[in-house]
Amino acid sequence: MSNSHSMASDIRSEFEKAFGHSPDVVAQAPGRVNLIGEHIDYSDGFVLPFAIKDVTTVAIGKRADRTLTVASVQRPKDKYVTSLDNLAPLTGEPWSRYVLGVLWAIPNHLQLSGMNILIDGRVPLGAGLSSSAALECSVATALNHLFDLQINLEDLARLTQRAENIYVGVPCGIMDQSISLMGKAGAALLLDCRDLHTEEIPFEIASENLELLIIDSQAHHSLVDGGYAERRASCERAVGQLGIPSLRDISVAELFEQGQSLDELTFKRAKHAVTEMKRVLDAVTALQARDFLTLGKLLNESHASLRDDYTVSCVELDLAVDTAIAEGALGARMVGGGFGGSAIALISADSVDRVKAAISSAFAAKNFKAPRFFTSLPSDGAKVLTEPA
Ligand code: GLA
């Protein structure tokens, strides 16, 4: 029995226990790491994420009335009950908004029926690995199937992003939802955030004796919400002052020529975005040539740009990255929104234990919370799970 099948049968029996009937659909969606292309999805950039093996699974059963009940395997005491007619942005229990926001974002959602919904979230929370996108995309995938909505993956990504932007109130871009829906085993996805066009870029590093270590710094700085919105606003300010549709529409050389009119901070923010867009395309070329030394260098440059120009790193992430590099990593960088969360390091497979130990003791020496480590191969995106055979 495959892992997905055992996951499906677990959640089916949990659902029956919680609601006294079988679910009509079970679906799952993964979290993600981003190889490179950080904080540029909302500037129409290219990004290069892959889906990880950790998933959120959801089971949904239709009801004859208009009641919506949302329960979670991880929070057995917290059943949230509302009605299809009461869905409104920024209302209800914060954790249930990720689920109900997706329902709300479905066109003509009032024509759906009531539902019982059970969530089993196995993407590490707060680690910057997009547990929220995994939750939204698992629900969207299940609803698309259950009500035969025929919504394509691009529109599902836009719909789940809208749920998070408006219903949850987080001004995220479209990378996390897109990769959670469209991920492919064995590949990173070159995603054009302007039109959601994708290209699979094989990411197979084991045969080179390499490993991508994911380091959860366990830091969560409270700047997170305001800091993210502030960075988006500075990119919009740069775009307005430069008179261009988006930061995608200016080269690095042009920015250095035309950016003199921008104030210093706005210029630095724009510089990160424009140089990061170039690094993504250079990383694709490096990956296609299996040139991992160049890929590592680009990861380091991305981190420096996020730390110095975009200022979204933090001491814990910098320490994880610097220690990994001091231990021989080909490259390392923070991933995701920043101000905490995870970093990745491209390291030789034989050095995994040594790098982990060095990072753990560097954290201990500074009295930082102990970091957590993960590895994951690029995995498939969201899917409906069928009954075990
Ligand atoms: C968060 C957001 C994404 C993206 C990243 C930074 O994960 O949800 O849309 O902006 O930060 O690259």
Short mmCIF file of C-alpha atoms and ligand atoms in Angstrom, two decimals:
data_model
loop_
_atom_site.label_atom_id
_atom_site.label_comp_id
_atom_site.label_asym_id
_atom_site.label_seq_id
_atom_site.Cartn_x
_atom_site.Cartn_y
_atom_site.Cartn_z
CA MET A 1 0.00 0.00 0.00
CA SER A 2 1.47 3.36 -0.98
CA ASN A 3 1.96 6.15 1.50
CA SER A 4 -0.88 8.13 -0.10
CA HIS A 5 -3.20 5.19 0.24
CA SER A 6 -2.45 4.68 3.93
CA MET A 7 -2.91 8.43 4.47
CA ALA A 8 -6.30 8.23 2.73
CA SER A 9 -7.50 5.29 4.81
CA ASP A 10 -6.33 6.97 8.05
CA ILE A 11 -8.27 10.13 7.36
CA ARG A 12 -11.34 8.16 6.22
CA SER A 13 -11.56 6.39 9.55
CA GLU A 14 -10.89 9.63 11.48
CA PHE A 15 -13.65 11.29 9.45
CA GLU A 16 -16.11 8.50 10.24
CA LYS A 17 -15.28 8.82 13.94
CA ALA A 18 -15.76 12.59 13.87
CA PHE A 19 -18.91 12.78 11.73
CA GLY A 20 -20.54 9.33 11.72
CA HIS A 21 -20.53 8.95 7.94
CA SER A 22 -17.94 8.37 5.21
CA PRO A 23 -16.36 11.26 3.32
CA ASP A 24 -17.21 11.77 -0.37
CA VAL A 25 -13.71 12.86 -1.33
CA VAL A 26 -10.16 12.81 0.05
CA ALA A 27 -7.42 15.02 -1.42
CA GLN A 28 -3.93 16.11 -0.50
CA ALA A 29 -1.56 18.96 -1.33
CA PRO A 30 2.12 19.48 -0.46
CA GLY A 31 4.21 22.27 1.07
CA ARG A 32 7.16 23.66 -0.86
CA VAL A 33 10.71 24.91 -0.82
CA ASN A 34 11.89 27.50 -3.27
CA LEU A 35 15.28 26.83 -4.84
CA ILE A 36 15.62 30.44 -5.93
CA GLY A 37 13.44 33.43 -6.88
CA GLU A 38 12.47 34.93 -3.52
CA HIS A 39 10.09 37.84 -3.03
CA ILE A 40 9.59 38.30 -6.75
CA ASP A 41 6.35 36.39 -7.40
CA TYR A 42 4.38 39.57 -6.70
CA SER A 43 6.59 41.49 -9.14
CA ASP A 44 5.64 39.21 -12.08
CA GLY A 45 8.97 37.38 -11.75
CA PHE A 46 10.15 33.83 -12.43
CA VAL A 47 10.51 31.51 -9.44
CA LEU A 48 11.92 27.98 -9.14
CA PRO A 49 10.20 26.10 -6.29
CA PHE A 50 9.53 22.41 -5.83
CA ALA A 51 6.83 20.58 -3.90
CA ILE A 52 8.04 18.66 -0.82
CA LYS A 53 6.88 15.26 0.37
CA ASP A 54 5.00 16.60 3.40
CA VAL A 55 1.31 17.09 2.67
CA THR A 56 -1.96 18.26 4.12
CA THR A 57 -4.83 15.84 3.56
CA VAL A 58 -8.51 16.79 3.65
CA ALA A 59 -11.64 14.65 3.71
CA ILE A 60 -14.98 16.23 2.82
CA GLY A 61 -18.52 14.84 3.03
CA LYS A 62 -21.59 16.65 1.71
CA ARG A 63 -24.45 17.48 4.07
CA ALA A 64 -28.13 17.84 3.23
CA ASP A 65 -28.32 21.27 4.95
CA ARG A 66 -26.18 24.43 4.63
CA THR A 67 -24.00 23.84 7.71
CA LEU A 68 -20.22 23.84 7.37
CA THR A 69 -18.22 22.01 10.04
CA VAL A 70 -14.43 22.21 9.95
CA ALA A 71 -12.40 19.89 12.17
CA SER A 72 -8.72 19.05 12.38
CA VAL A 73 -6.94 15.85 13.35
CA GLN A 74 -4.33 18.02 15.08
CA ARG A 75 -6.93 20.03 17.06
CA PRO A 76 -9.60 17.50 18.05
CA LYS A 77 -11.33 19.89 20.46
CA ASP A 78 -11.72 22.73 17.96
CA LYS A 79 -14.63 21.92 15.63
CA TYR A 80 -15.69 25.16 13.93
CA VAL A 81 -19.31 25.35 12.79
CA THR A 82 -20.82 27.97 10.50
CA SER A 83 -23.15 28.18 7.49
CA LEU A 84 -22.56 28.54 3.78
CA ASP A 85 -24.61 31.73 4.03
CA ASN A 86 -22.35 33.27 6.68
CA LEU A 87 -19.00 33.24 4.90
CA ALA A 88 -17.34 36.65 5.09
CA PRO A 89 -13.68 37.68 4.83
CA LEU A 90 -11.72 38.04 8.07
CA THR A 91 -14.42 36.37 10.17
CA GLY A 92 -14.34 33.14 12.19
CA GLU A 93 -11.55 31.22 13.86
CA PRO A 94 -8.22 32.21 12.25
CA TRP A 95 -7.23 28.60 11.36
CA SER A 96 -10.59 27.85 9.74
CA ARG A 97 -10.27 30.88 7.43
CA TYR A 98 -7.77 29.04 5.21
CA VAL A 99 -10.46 26.41 4.57
CA LEU A 100 -13.57 28.58 4.42
CA GLY A 101 -11.76 31.24 2.36
CA VAL A 102 -11.30 28.70 -0.43
CA LEU A 103 -14.99 27.82 -0.36
CA TRP A 104 -15.86 31.53 -0.41
CA ALA A 105 -13.53 32.17 -3.38
CA ILE A 106 -15.27 29.56 -5.54
CA PRO A 107 -17.54 31.26 -8.10
CA ASN A 108 -21.22 30.84 -7.11
CA HIS A 109 -20.25 29.14 -3.84
CA LEU A 110 -23.75 29.71 -2.46
CA GLN A 111 -24.95 27.03 -4.86
CA LEU A 112 -22.80 24.38 -3.14
CA SER A 113 -24.21 22.38 -0.20
CA GLY A 114 -23.24 22.22 3.47
CA MET A 115 -20.22 20.04 4.25
CA ASN A 116 -18.27 18.28 6.95
CA ILE A 117 -14.54 18.88 6.51
CA LEU A 118 -11.65 17.16 8.29
CA ILE A 119 -8.06 18.38 7.90
CA ASP A 120 -4.88 16.42 8.60
CA GLY A 121 -1.99 18.88 8.29
CA ARG A 122 1.45 17.26 8.15
CA VAL A 123 3.46 20.14 6.67
CA PRO A 124 5.56 21.54 9.55
CA LEU A 125 3.81 24.68 10.83
CA GLY A 126 5.62 28.00 10.95
CA ALA A 127 8.68 26.60 9.18
CA GLY A 128 8.24 28.72 6.05
CA LEU A 129 7.35 25.58 4.07
CA SER A 130 3.88 26.84 3.07
CA SER A 131 1.62 24.82 5.29
CA SER A 132 -1.07 27.42 4.52
CA ALA A 133 -0.87 26.91 0.75
CA ALA A 134 -0.93 23.14 1.31
CA LEU A 135 -4.14 23.52 3.31
CA GLU A 136 -5.80 25.84 0.80
CA CYS A 137 -4.81 23.71 -2.18
CA SER A 138 -5.91 20.42 -0.60
CA VAL A 139 -9.35 21.95 0.03
CA ALA A 140 -9.54 23.48 -3.46
CA THR A 141 -8.57 20.17 -5.09
CA ALA A 142 -11.15 18.25 -3.06
CA LEU A 143 -13.95 20.75 -3.82
CA ASN A 144 -13.07 20.87 -7.52
CA HIS A 145 -13.51 17.09 -7.65
CA LEU A 146 -16.51 16.80 -5.34
CA PHE A 147 -18.64 19.39 -7.14
CA ASP A 148 -17.18 18.71 -10.60
CA LEU A 149 -16.24 22.39 -10.91
CA GLN A 150 -13.77 21.82 -13.78
CA ILE A 151 -11.49 24.64 -12.62
CA ASN A 152 -8.03 24.38 -14.19
CA LEU A 153 -4.85 24.50 -12.10
CA GLU A 154 -3.98 28.11 -12.99
CA ASP A 155 -7.42 29.30 -11.92
CA LEU A 156 -7.28 27.16 -8.78
CA ALA A 157 -3.97 28.88 -7.92
CA ARG A 158 -5.52 32.33 -8.44
CA LEU A 159 -8.58 31.33 -6.43
CA THR A 160 -6.60 30.02 -3.47
CA GLN A 161 -4.36 33.10 -3.53
CA ARG A 162 -7.51 35.27 -3.46
CA ALA A 163 -8.75 33.28 -0.47
CA GLU A 164 -5.52 33.99 1.40
CA ASN A 165 -5.31 37.66 0.33
CA ILE A 166 -8.89 38.62 1.10
CA TYR A 167 -10.47 36.04 3.41
CA VAL A 168 -7.40 35.37 5.59
CA GLY A 169 -5.94 38.86 5.04
CA VAL A 170 -2.35 37.85 4.13
CA PRO A 171 -0.99 39.71 1.07
CA CYS A 172 0.95 36.72 -0.35
CA GLY A 173 1.97 36.27 -3.99
CA ILE A 174 1.05 33.27 -6.15
CA MET A 175 4.13 31.05 -5.89
CA ASP A 176 3.14 28.81 -2.98
CA GLN A 177 -0.34 27.91 -4.24
CA SER A 178 0.95 27.34 -7.78
CA ILE A 179 3.68 24.91 -6.79
CA SER A 180 1.43 23.10 -4.32
CA LEU A 181 -1.03 22.49 -7.16
CA MET A 182 1.39 21.97 -10.06
CA GLY A 183 4.49 20.34 -8.50
CA LYS A 184 6.09 17.41 -10.33
CA ALA A 185 8.19 14.61 -8.79
CA GLY A 186 11.85 14.89 -9.75
CA ALA A 187 11.63 18.49 -10.95
CA ALA A 188 11.68 22.06 -9.80
CA LEU A 189 9.11 24.16 -11.60
CA LEU A 190 10.16 27.30 -13.44
CA LEU A 191 7.01 29.32 -12.87
CA ASP A 192 6.34 32.55 -14.70
CA CYS A 193 4.25 34.45 -12.17
CA ARG A 194 2.97 36.78 -14.88
CA ASP A 195 0.92 34.14 -16.70
CA LEU A 196 1.51 30.98 -14.59
CA HIS A 197 3.25 29.27 -17.49
CA THR A 198 5.49 26.46 -16.16
CA GLU A 199 8.49 24.49 -17.30
CA GLU A 200 9.80 21.43 -15.49
CA ILE A 201 13.51 21.69 -14.67
CA PRO A 202 14.84 18.28 -13.59
CA PHE A 203 16.36 18.46 -10.10
CA GLU A 204 18.15 15.21 -9.51
CA ILE A 205 21.16 15.67 -7.24
CA ALA A 206 21.63 12.29 -5.55
CA SER A 207 23.72 10.96 -8.46
CA GLU A 208 26.12 13.90 -7.89
CA ASN A 209 26.38 12.85 -4.23
CA LEU A 210 24.55 16.05 -3.24
CA GLU A 211 21.70 16.71 -0.86
CA LEU A 212 19.46 19.73 -0.28
CA LEU A 213 19.22 20.21 3.46
CA ILE A 214 16.23 22.17 4.76
CA ILE A 215 16.98 23.94 8.03
CA ASP A 216 14.03 25.24 10.04
CA SER A 217 15.53 28.03 12.13
CA GLN A 218 12.50 27.85 14.48
CA ALA A 219 12.65 31.66 14.60
CA HIS A 220 9.39 33.57 14.09
CA HIS A 221 9.92 37.30 14.20
CA SER A 222 6.82 39.36 14.69
CA LEU A 223 7.76 41.69 11.82
CA VAL A 224 6.37 39.05 9.47
CA ASP A 225 3.04 40.59 8.44
CA GLY A 226 3.91 44.26 8.25
CA GLY A 227 7.37 43.51 6.84
CA TYR A 228 6.00 41.52 3.91
CA ALA A 229 3.42 44.17 3.00
CA GLU A 230 6.04 46.90 3.31
CA ARG A 231 8.34 45.07 0.83
CA ARG A 232 5.48 44.69 -1.65
CA ALA A 233 4.67 48.38 -1.27
CA SER A 234 8.28 49.41 -2.00
CA CYS A 235 8.28 47.36 -5.22
CA GLU A 236 5.01 49.04 -6.24
CA ARG A 237 6.53 52.44 -5.44
CA ALA A 238 9.56 51.67 -7.62
CA VAL A 239 7.33 50.54 -10.48
CA GLY A 240 5.24 53.74 -10.22
CA GLN A 241 8.28 56.00 -10.16
CA LEU A 242 10.02 54.17 -13.00
CA GLY A 243 6.83 54.21 -15.09
CA ILE A 244 7.00 50.49 -15.96
CA PRO A 245 4.29 47.78 -15.66
CA SER A 246 6.34 45.70 -13.20
CA LEU A 247 9.92 45.06 -12.07
CA ARG A 248 9.94 42.24 -14.62
CA ASP A 249 10.09 44.93 -17.31
CA ILE A 250 13.50 46.41 -16.50
CA SER A 251 16.97 44.85 -16.80
CA VAL A 252 19.67 45.12 -14.16
CA ALA A 253 21.62 47.57 -16.38
CA GLU A 254 18.52 49.70 -17.00
CA LEU A 255 17.73 49.82 -13.31
CA PHE A 256 21.22 51.10 -12.55
CA GLU A 257 20.81 53.76 -15.27
CA GLN A 258 17.22 54.80 -14.56
CA GLY A 259 17.03 54.08 -10.85
CA GLN A 260 18.92 57.23 -9.81
CA SER A 261 15.62 59.01 -9.26
CA LEU A 262 14.53 56.48 -6.62
CA ASP A 263 15.27 57.03 -2.94
CA GLU A 264 18.01 54.78 -1.57
CA LEU A 265 15.70 52.29 0.13
CA THR A 266 13.34 51.91 -2.84
CA PHE A 267 16.35 51.43 -5.12
CA LYS A 268 17.73 48.66 -2.89
CA ARG A 269 14.37 46.85 -2.85
CA ALA A 270 14.09 47.11 -6.65
CA LYS A 271 17.70 45.99 -7.02
CA HIS A 272 16.96 42.81 -5.10
CA ALA A 273 13.95 42.03 -7.27
CA VAL A 274 15.63 42.73 -10.60
CA THR A 275 18.87 40.89 -9.78
CA GLU A 276 16.93 37.95 -8.29
CA MET A 277 14.95 37.58 -11.52
CA LYS A 278 18.24 37.26 -13.43
CA ARG A 279 19.60 34.78 -10.86
CA VAL A 280 16.59 32.50 -11.41
CA LEU A 281 17.23 32.28 -15.14
CA ASP A 282 20.97 31.78 -14.52
CA ALA A 283 20.12 29.01 -12.04
CA VAL A 284 18.00 27.25 -14.67
CA THR A 285 20.93 27.39 -17.11
CA ALA A 286 23.25 26.05 -14.40
CA LEU A 287 20.85 23.21 -13.53
CA GLN A 288 20.43 22.26 -17.16
CA ALA A 289 24.22 22.08 -17.46
CA ARG A 290 24.40 20.19 -14.14
CA ASP A 291 26.76 22.92 -12.97
CA PHE A 292 26.10 22.76 -9.23
CA LEU A 293 29.02 25.01 -8.32
CA THR A 294 27.38 27.87 -10.21
CA LEU A 295 23.99 26.98 -8.71
CA GLY A 296 25.55 27.18 -5.23
CA LYS A 297 27.08 30.58 -5.99
CA LEU A 298 23.67 31.87 -7.12
CA LEU A 299 22.07 30.62 -3.88
CA ASN A 300 24.69 32.56 -1.89
CA GLU A 301 24.10 35.70 -3.95
CA SER A 302 20.35 35.37 -3.46
CA HIS A 303 20.82 35.17 0.30
CA ALA A 304 23.12 38.20 0.38
CA SER A 305 20.59 40.20 -1.62
CA LEU A 306 17.70 39.18 0.67
CA ARG A 307 19.81 40.00 3.72
CA ASP A 308 21.39 43.28 2.61
CA ASP A 309 19.05 44.86 0.03
CA TYR A 310 15.66 43.38 0.85
CA THR A 311 16.41 42.99 4.60
CA VAL A 312 14.06 40.06 5.18
CA SER A 313 16.60 37.69 6.76
CA CYS A 314 17.30 37.48 10.50
CA VAL A 315 20.21 36.50 12.73
CA GLU A 316 19.11 32.86 12.99
CA LEU A 317 18.81 32.41 9.20
CA ASP A 318 22.13 34.19 8.62
CA LEU A 319 23.81 31.91 11.16
CA ALA A 320 22.36 28.78 9.52
CA VAL A 321 23.52 29.94 6.08
CA ASP A 322 26.99 31.10 7.21
CA THR A 323 27.59 27.89 9.17
CA ALA A 324 26.52 25.70 6.25
CA ILE A 325 28.91 27.56 3.95
CA ALA A 326 31.75 27.38 6.49
CA GLU A 327 31.16 23.60 6.56
CA GLY A 328 31.61 23.35 2.80
CA ALA A 329 28.09 23.85 1.41
CA LEU A 330 28.12 24.72 -2.29
CA GLY A 331 25.52 27.34 -1.50
CA ALA A 332 22.83 28.26 1.03
CA ARG A 333 20.00 30.75 1.36
CA MET A 334 16.90 31.62 3.33
CA VAL A 335 13.63 30.57 1.67
CA GLY A 336 10.09 31.92 1.78
CA GLY A 337 8.90 35.19 3.25
CA GLY A 338 11.77 35.48 5.75
CA PHE A 339 11.99 37.04 9.25
CA GLY A 340 12.34 33.43 10.42
CA GLY A 341 11.36 30.10 8.87
CA SER A 342 13.72 27.93 6.87
CA ALA A 343 16.96 28.04 4.92
CA ILE A 344 18.26 25.55 2.37
CA ALA A 345 21.83 24.37 1.90
CA LEU A 346 23.22 22.45 -1.07
CA ILE A 347 25.75 20.08 0.49
CA SER A 348 27.56 16.85 -0.25
CA ALA A 349 25.61 13.82 0.94
CA ASP A 350 28.52 12.67 3.17
CA SER A 351 28.54 15.99 5.04
CA VAL A 352 24.87 15.98 6.13
CA ASP A 353 25.52 14.90 9.73
CA ARG A 354 28.50 17.22 10.14
CA VAL A 355 26.59 20.25 8.76
CA LYS A 356 23.58 19.51 10.97
CA ALA A 357 25.81 19.18 14.05
CA ALA A 358 27.68 22.40 13.25
CA ILE A 359 24.45 24.37 12.80
CA SER A 360 22.96 22.89 15.97
CA SER A 361 26.01 23.82 18.04
CA ALA A 362 26.23 27.32 16.51
CA PHE A 363 22.58 27.85 17.50
CA ALA A 364 23.20 26.47 21.00
CA ALA A 365 26.20 28.78 21.44
CA LYS A 366 23.93 31.78 20.77
CA ASN A 367 21.10 30.41 22.94
CA PHE A 368 18.81 30.20 19.89
CA LYS A 369 16.02 27.64 19.88
CA ALA A 370 17.32 24.33 18.46
CA PRO A 371 16.88 24.17 14.67
CA ARG A 372 15.03 21.30 12.95
CA PHE A 373 16.28 19.59 9.80
CA PHE A 374 14.41 18.08 6.87
CA THR A 375 15.24 16.74 3.46
CA SER A 376 12.85 16.22 0.61
CA LEU A 377 13.02 15.23 -3.00
CA PRO A 378 10.85 17.21 -5.42
CA SER A 379 7.41 15.61 -5.16
CA ASP A 380 4.07 15.69 -6.94
CA GLY A 381 1.53 18.45 -6.49
CA ALA A 382 -2.03 18.19 -5.21
CA LYS A 383 -4.18 15.17 -6.02
CA VAL A 384 -7.42 13.40 -5.20
CA LEU A 385 -6.77 10.14 -3.34
CA THR A 386 -8.75 7.08 -4.29
CA GLU A 387 -9.83 4.27 -1.95
CA PRO A 388 -7.06 1.78 -1.07
CA ALA A 389 -7.29 -1.31 -3.28
C1 GLA B 1 5.71 33.86 1.03
C2 GLA B 1 4.56 34.22 0.08
C3 GLA B 1 4.96 33.96 -1.38
C4 GLA B 1 6.29 34.60 -1.73
C5 GLA B 1 7.34 34.27 -0.67
C6 GLA B 1 8.64 35.00 -0.90
O1 GLA B 1 5.95 32.49 1.01
O2 GLA B 1 3.43 33.45 0.38
O3 GLA B 1 3.94 34.41 -2.24
O4 GLA B 1 6.15 35.99 -1.89
O5 GLA B 1 6.88 34.56 0.64
O6 GLA B 1 9.21 34.60 -2.08
#
